[in-house]
Each structure stands twice: as structure tokens, then as C-alpha cells.
PDB file of C-alpha atoms in Angstrom:
ATOM      1  CA  MET A   1     139.678  94.076  66.493  1.00  0.00           C
ATOM      2  CA  LYS A   2     142.221  96.405  68.083  1.00  0.00           C
ATOM      3  CA  LYS A   3     142.486 100.068  67.184  1.00  0.00           C
ATOM      4  CA  LEU A   4     145.865 101.701  66.729  1.00  0.00           C
ATOM      5  CA  GLU A   5     145.379 103.582  70.004  1.00  0.00           C
ATOM      6  CA  ASP A   6     145.353 100.206  71.768  1.00  0.00           C
ATOM      7  CA  TYR A   7     148.995  99.682  70.746  1.00  0.00           C
ATOM      8  CA  VAL A   8     150.242 103.047  72.044  1.00  0.00           C
ATOM      9  CA  ARG A   9     151.840 102.900  75.465  1.00  0.00           C
ATOM     10  CA  THR A  10     151.292 106.041  77.533  1.00  0.00           C
ATOM     11  CA  ILE A  11     153.922 106.875  80.126  1.00  0.00           C
ATOM     12  CA  PRO A  12     152.789 109.498  82.653  1.00  0.00           C
ATOM     13  CA  ASP A  13     155.183 112.179  83.882  1.00  0.00           C
ATOM     14  CA  PHE A  14     157.871 111.554  81.252  1.00  0.00           C
ATOM     15  CA  PRO A  15     160.157 113.340  80.588  1.00  0.00           C
ATOM     16  CA  GLU A  16     158.806 115.673  83.271  1.00  0.00           C
ATOM     17  CA  PRO A  17     155.800 115.861  85.601  1.00  0.00           C
ATOM     18  CA  GLY A  18     152.492 116.552  83.860  1.00  0.00           C
ATOM     19  CA  ILE A  19     153.553 115.143  80.472  1.00  0.00           C
ATOM     20  CA  MET A  20     151.757 112.090  79.067  1.00  0.00           C
ATOM     21  CA  PHE A  21     154.407 110.556  76.796  1.00  0.00           C
ATOM     22  CA  ARG A  22     152.923 108.643  73.835  1.00  0.00           C
ATOM     23  CA  ASP A  23     155.390 105.860  73.067  1.00  0.00           C
ATOM     24  CA  VAL A  24     155.551 104.761  69.424  1.00  0.00           C
ATOM     25  CA  THR A  25     157.909 101.869  70.180  1.00  0.00           C
ATOM     26  CA  SER A  26     155.019  99.838  71.578  1.00  0.00           C
ATOM     27  CA  ILE A  27     153.451  99.940  68.098  1.00  0.00           C
ATOM     28  CA  LEU A  28     156.697  98.834  66.470  1.00  0.00           C
ATOM     29  CA  GLN A  29     157.162  95.961  68.924  1.00  0.00           C
ATOM     30  CA  ASP A  30     153.914  94.333  67.820  1.00  0.00           C
ATOM     31  CA  ALA A  31     153.705  93.053  64.236  1.00  0.00           C
ATOM     32  CA  ASP A  32     149.944  93.622  64.098  1.00  0.00           C
ATOM     33  CA  GLY A  33     150.340  97.123  65.530  1.00  0.00           C
ATOM     34  CA  PHE A  34     153.060  98.038  63.040  1.00  0.00           C
ATOM     35  CA  GLN A  35     151.025  96.703  60.132  1.00  0.00           C
ATOM     36  CA  LEU A  36     147.962  98.608  61.346  1.00  0.00           C
ATOM     37  CA  ALA A  37     150.048 101.797  61.609  1.00  0.00           C
ATOM     38  CA  ILE A  38     151.327 101.504  58.029  1.00  0.00           C
ATOM     39  CA  ASN A  39     147.899 100.567  56.673  1.00  0.00           C
ATOM     40  CA  SER A  40     146.320 103.506  58.526  1.00  0.00           C
ATOM     41  CA  LEU A  41     148.872 105.929  57.054  1.00  0.00           C
ATOM     42  CA  LEU A  42     148.336 104.416  53.592  1.00  0.00           C
ATOM     43  CA  GLU A  43     144.615 105.078  53.985  1.00  0.00           C
ATOM     44  CA  LEU A  44     145.368 108.781  54.560  1.00  0.00           C
ATOM     45  CA  VAL A  45     147.399 109.099  51.332  1.00  0.00           C
ATOM     46  CA  LYS A  46     145.848 106.515  48.999  1.00  0.00           C
ATOM     47  CA  ASP A  47     144.152 109.094  46.781  1.00  0.00           C
ATOM     48  CA  VAL A  48     146.930 111.706  46.881  1.00  0.00           C
ATOM     49  CA  PRO A  49     148.902 111.902  43.638  1.00  0.00           C
ATOM     50  CA  CYS A  50     152.589 112.167  44.489  1.00  0.00           C
ATOM     51  CA  ASP A  51     156.042 111.522  43.079  1.00  0.00           C
ATOM     52  CA  VAL A  52     158.104 111.170  46.268  1.00  0.00           C
ATOM     53  CA  ILE A  53     157.603 110.263  49.919  1.00  0.00           C
ATOM     54  CA  ALA A  54     159.925 112.098  52.332  1.00  0.00           C
ATOM     55  CA  GLY A  55     160.445 111.366  56.010  1.00  0.00           C
ATOM     56  CA  THR A  56     162.188 113.136  58.847  1.00  0.00           C
ATOM     57  CA  GLU A  57     164.889 111.543  60.966  1.00  0.00           C
ATOM     58  CA  SER A  58     164.413 109.086  62.486  1.00  0.00           C
ATOM     59  CA  ARG A  59     160.905 107.836  63.057  1.00  0.00           C
ATOM     60  CA  GLY A  60     159.720 109.438  59.842  1.00  0.00           C
ATOM     61  CA  PHE A  61     162.054 106.934  58.164  1.00  0.00           C
ATOM     62  CA  ILE A  62     160.402 104.042  60.006  1.00  0.00           C
ATOM     63  CA  PHE A  63     156.915 104.982  58.823  1.00  0.00           C
ATOM     64  CA  GLY A  64     157.732 106.745  55.550  1.00  0.00           C
ATOM     65  CA  ALA A  65     159.862 104.039  53.938  1.00  0.00           C
ATOM     66  CA  PRO A  66     157.126 101.361  54.105  1.00  0.00           C
ATOM     67  CA  LEU A  67     154.670 103.882  52.623  1.00  0.00           C
ATOM     68  CA  ALA A  68     157.058 104.596  49.764  1.00  0.00           C
ATOM     69  CA  TYR A  69     157.508 100.861  49.227  1.00  0.00           C
ATOM     70  CA  ALA A  70     153.755 100.178  49.232  1.00  0.00           C
ATOM     71  CA  MET A  71     153.082 103.091  46.867  1.00  0.00           C
ATOM     72  CA  LYS A  72     156.070 102.262  44.614  1.00  0.00           C
ATOM     73  CA  LYS A  73     157.555 105.720  45.144  1.00  0.00           C
ATOM     74  CA  PRO A  74     161.087 106.839  45.950  1.00  0.00           C
ATOM     75  CA  PHE A  75     161.887 107.796  49.517  1.00  0.00           C
ATOM     76  CA  ALA A  76     163.801 110.977  50.411  1.00  0.00           C
ATOM     77  CA  LEU A  77     165.633 111.348  53.716  1.00  0.00           C
ATOM     78  CA  ILE A  78     165.467 114.519  55.794  1.00  0.00           C
ATOM     79  CA  ARG A  79     168.266 114.379  58.366  1.00  0.00           C
ATOM     80  CA  LYS A  80     170.027 116.368  61.017  1.00  0.00           C
ATOM     81  CA  LYS A  81     172.821 118.518  59.638  1.00  0.00           C
ATOM     82  CA  GLY A  82     176.052 116.728  58.820  1.00  0.00           C
ATOM     83  CA  LYS A  83     174.626 113.233  58.294  1.00  0.00           C
ATOM     84  CA  LEU A  84     174.241 113.141  54.490  1.00  0.00           C
ATOM     85  CA  PRO A  85     177.273 112.466  52.279  1.00  0.00           C
ATOM     86  CA  CYS A  86     176.429 114.352  49.072  1.00  0.00           C
ATOM     87  CA  LYS A  87     175.611 117.976  48.257  1.00  0.00           C
ATOM     88  CA  THR A  88     172.776 119.144  50.498  1.00  0.00           C
ATOM     89  CA  VAL A  89     170.347 121.986  51.089  1.00  0.00           C
ATOM     90  CA  SER A  90     169.572 122.931  54.671  1.00  0.00           C
ATOM     91  CA  THR A  91     167.295 125.035  56.803  1.00  0.00           C
ATOM     92  CA  SER A  92     167.233 125.916  60.468  1.00  0.00           C
ATOM     93  CA  TYR A  93     164.270 126.106  62.819  1.00  0.00           C
ATOM     94  CA  GLU A  94     163.602 127.103  66.383  1.00  0.00           C
ATOM     95  CA  LEU A  95     163.347 124.652  69.243  1.00  0.00           C
ATOM     96  CA  GLU A  96     161.969 125.326  72.697  1.00  0.00           C
ATOM     97  CA  TYR A  97     165.521 126.081  73.855  1.00  0.00           C
ATOM     98  CA  GLY A  98     167.689 127.071  70.885  1.00  0.00           C
ATOM     99  CA  SER A  99     167.667 126.041  67.239  1.00  0.00           C
ATOM    100  CA  ALA A 100     168.415 123.046  65.026  1.00  0.00           C
ATOM    101  CA  GLU A 101     169.193 122.445  61.376  1.00  0.00           C
ATOM    102  CA  ILE A 102     168.012 119.752  58.988  1.00  0.00           C
ATOM    103  CA  GLU A 103     169.040 118.943  55.442  1.00  0.00           C
ATOM    104  CA  MET A 104     168.290 116.874  52.353  1.00  0.00           C
ATOM    105  CA  HIS A 105     170.369 115.815  49.409  1.00  0.00           C
ATOM    106  CA  ALA A 106     170.133 118.524  46.772  1.00  0.00           C
ATOM    107  CA  ASP A 107     169.015 115.935  44.212  1.00  0.00           C
ATOM    108  CA  ALA A 108     166.354 114.278  46.423  1.00  0.00           C
ATOM    109  CA  ILE A 109     163.535 116.353  44.924  1.00  0.00           C
ATOM    110  CA  THR A 110     163.377 117.824  41.448  1.00  0.00           C
ATOM    111  CA  PRO A 111     161.364 120.926  40.552  1.00  0.00           C
ATOM    112  CA  GLY A 112     157.670 120.203  40.134  1.00  0.00           C
ATOM    113  CA  GLN A 113     157.622 116.918  42.049  1.00  0.00           C
ATOM    114  CA  LYS A 114     154.699 116.348  44.389  1.00  0.00           C
ATOM    115  CA  VAL A 115     155.834 115.250  47.849  1.00  0.00           C
ATOM    116  CA  ILE A 116     154.125 113.619  50.829  1.00  0.00           C
ATOM    117  CA  LEU A 117     155.919 114.291  54.133  1.00  0.00           C
ATOM    118  CA  VAL A 118     155.741 111.651  56.888  1.00  0.00           C
ATOM    119  CA  ASP A 119     156.623 111.679  60.575  1.00  0.00           C
ATOM    120  CA  ASP A 120     155.494 109.728  63.601  1.00  0.00           C
ATOM    121  CA  LEU A 121     154.304 112.656  65.712  1.00  0.00           C
ATOM    122  CA  ILE A 122     153.351 116.293  65.425  1.00  0.00           C
ATOM    123  CA  ALA A 123     153.840 118.323  68.566  1.00  0.00           C
ATOM    124  CA  THR A 124     154.752 121.990  67.972  1.00  0.00           C
ATOM    125  CA  GLY A 125     155.243 121.488  64.212  1.00  0.00           C
ATOM    126  CA  GLY A 126     158.669 123.116  63.922  1.00  0.00           C
ATOM    127  CA  THR A 127     160.575 120.190  62.440  1.00  0.00           C
ATOM    128  CA  ILE A 128     157.999 119.296  59.821  1.00  0.00           C
ATOM    129  CA  GLU A 129     157.518 122.951  58.877  1.00  0.00           C
ATOM    130  CA  ALA A 130     161.270 123.135  58.241  1.00  0.00           C
ATOM    131  CA  ALA A 131     161.071 119.907  56.223  1.00  0.00           C
ATOM    132  CA  ALA A 132     158.351 121.420  54.048  1.00  0.00           C
ATOM    133  CA  ARG A 133     160.562 124.472  53.450  1.00  0.00           C
ATOM    134  CA  LEU A 134     163.377 122.171  52.292  1.00  0.00           C
ATOM    135  CA  VAL A 135     161.076 120.458  49.792  1.00  0.00           C
ATOM    136  CA  GLU A 136     159.944 123.831  48.487  1.00  0.00           C
ATOM    137  CA  GLN A 137     163.523 125.124  48.369  1.00  0.00           C
ATOM    138  CA  LEU A 138     164.246 122.281  45.930  1.00  0.00           C
ATOM    139  CA  GLY A 139     161.207 123.207  43.819  1.00  0.00           C
ATOM    140  CA  GLY A 140     158.916 120.456  45.100  1.00  0.00           C
ATOM    141  CA  GLU A 141     155.305 120.831  46.149  1.00  0.00           C
ATOM    142  CA  VAL A 142     154.156 119.439  49.497  1.00  0.00           C
ATOM    143  CA  VAL A 143     150.809 117.833  48.672  1.00  0.00           C
ATOM    144  CA  LYS A 144     150.164 116.222  52.064  1.00  0.00           C
ATOM    145  CA  ILE A 145     151.744 115.862  55.500  1.00  0.00           C
ATOM    146  CA  VAL A 146     150.824 112.797  57.555  1.00  0.00           C
ATOM    147  CA  PHE A 147     151.533 111.765  61.120  1.00  0.00           C
ATOM    148  CA  LEU A 148     150.788 108.654  63.082  1.00  0.00           C
ATOM    149  CA  MET A 149     150.021 110.697  66.221  1.00  0.00           C
ATOM    150  CA  GLU A 150     149.163 114.304  66.976  1.00  0.00           C
ATOM    151  CA  LEU A 151     149.384 116.188  70.250  1.00  0.00           C
ATOM    152  CA  ALA A 152     146.621 118.658  69.423  1.00  0.00           C
ATOM    153  CA  GLY A 153     147.118 120.644  72.632  1.00  0.00           C
ATOM    154  CA  LEU A 154     150.475 121.899  71.318  1.00  0.00           C
ATOM    155  CA  HIS A 155     148.837 123.454  68.205  1.00  0.00           C
ATOM    156  CA  GLY A 156     151.436 122.216  65.710  1.00  0.00           C
ATOM    157  CA  ARG A 157     148.880 122.394  62.921  1.00  0.00           C
ATOM    158  CA  ASP A 158     148.876 126.177  63.257  1.00  0.00           C
ATOM    159  CA  LYS A 159     152.358 126.296  61.703  1.00  0.00           C
ATOM    160  CA  LEU A 160     151.168 124.041  58.881  1.00  0.00           C
ATOM    161  CA  ALA A 161     147.955 125.896  58.033  1.00  0.00           C
ATOM    162  CA  LYS A 162     148.811 126.180  54.327  1.00  0.00           C
ATOM    163  CA  TYR A 163     149.245 122.384  53.972  1.00  0.00           C
ATOM    164  CA  ASP A 164     146.904 119.406  53.863  1.00  0.00           C
ATOM    165  CA  VAL A 165     147.656 117.735  57.210  1.00  0.00           C
ATOM    166  CA  ALA A 166     146.274 114.492  58.623  1.00  0.00           C
ATOM    167  CA  SER A 167     147.014 112.244  61.564  1.00  0.00           C
ATOM    168  CA  VAL A 168     145.820 108.758  62.404  1.00  0.00           C
ATOM    169  CA  ILE A 169     145.474 109.423  66.148  1.00  0.00           C
ATOM    170  CA  SER A 170     144.900 112.789  67.811  1.00  0.00           C
ATOM    171  CA  TYR A 171     145.413 113.338  71.538  1.00  0.00           C
ATOM    172  CA  GLU A 172     143.874 116.512  72.965  1.00  0.00           C
ATOM    173  CA  GLY A 173     146.599 117.100  75.539  1.00  0.00           C
ATOM    174  CA  LYS A 174     150.290 117.885  75.299  1.00  0.00           C
TER     175      LYS A 174
END
């Protein structure tokens, strides 16, 4: 029986020398790999009481929406600024070179709702930390943050120390 790691394609020296790029598309291109990914994420959240699943653009949508479906929960989108049509709340965060801004619909989370955040990968943690701030800005409580893969060498968990964080696969490097 294959492990999820067996479905991850590693591309050395991309996008620059010394980087081992962990490609999630190789999981998505295999029906068994995709099913194993969703089932593995479900295992991480099966005992977590929640009201809403939220995912970050765009791969958080790919993995978060099936979780929401399987758990019979609504799914909230967290997108880059300017992509949502209704009233939004937004927050900015720092990137390696500059800053970015993400937003959610203002009615995506109601005060007191328990939220699980989902993304495919945690690297430095900046995007998901900003996503957690958005949930809290709307009065929600982040009860768990889950990732398919983690690049532990980039210490993204440090930014998320106050949250319950889990990943299916953890790579020691960057």
C-alpha cells in the first residue's frame, strides 16, 4: 500500500538551486493519491468540533472543499484581494519581498463559529497566519489548522504557535 509521500514528486533546484520543490500536482493527477490525501486530512480533523472549513487560494480550495463536503460543513473562501464580489474584510501580511493582502466575505464566518483552516503546504506560515487573523476579525475561533505538507526547515509553525497545527507529511528541509 502506497503512502502519501509516494505520490509527491520532488523537483530538485526549482525554482532556484538548492530548493527541493514538493509538487502537489502529482497527488492530484492520481485518483488514489488524491483520495489518500483527502482521507489523511480527514483523519487529522475527524474529532475536531467545527462549524466551518476555510481554505486559502488556491490549493486550500482543492483540499478544503472535499473536507467540507465529507464533514457536511460549509466552506469559506480566503482569496487574494479584489477577487470576491461582496462586502469583504481583509488583512495584509509580509512576503519575502514585499507584502500581499487576502480577504474573505464579511458574512463567511459569524461570531462564535469554530473554524478549521486548510492549505496544501506550510512554508514560512505568513499566509495562513493572515487567514487566521481574518477568521478572528470576523469573530470566529480557529480550532485547527491542517496542511497536506510541511517544510519544517522554514519554521512556519513558529508563527502559528497559539494554534493547533497538524500536517500529513513533514519534510525537514526547505
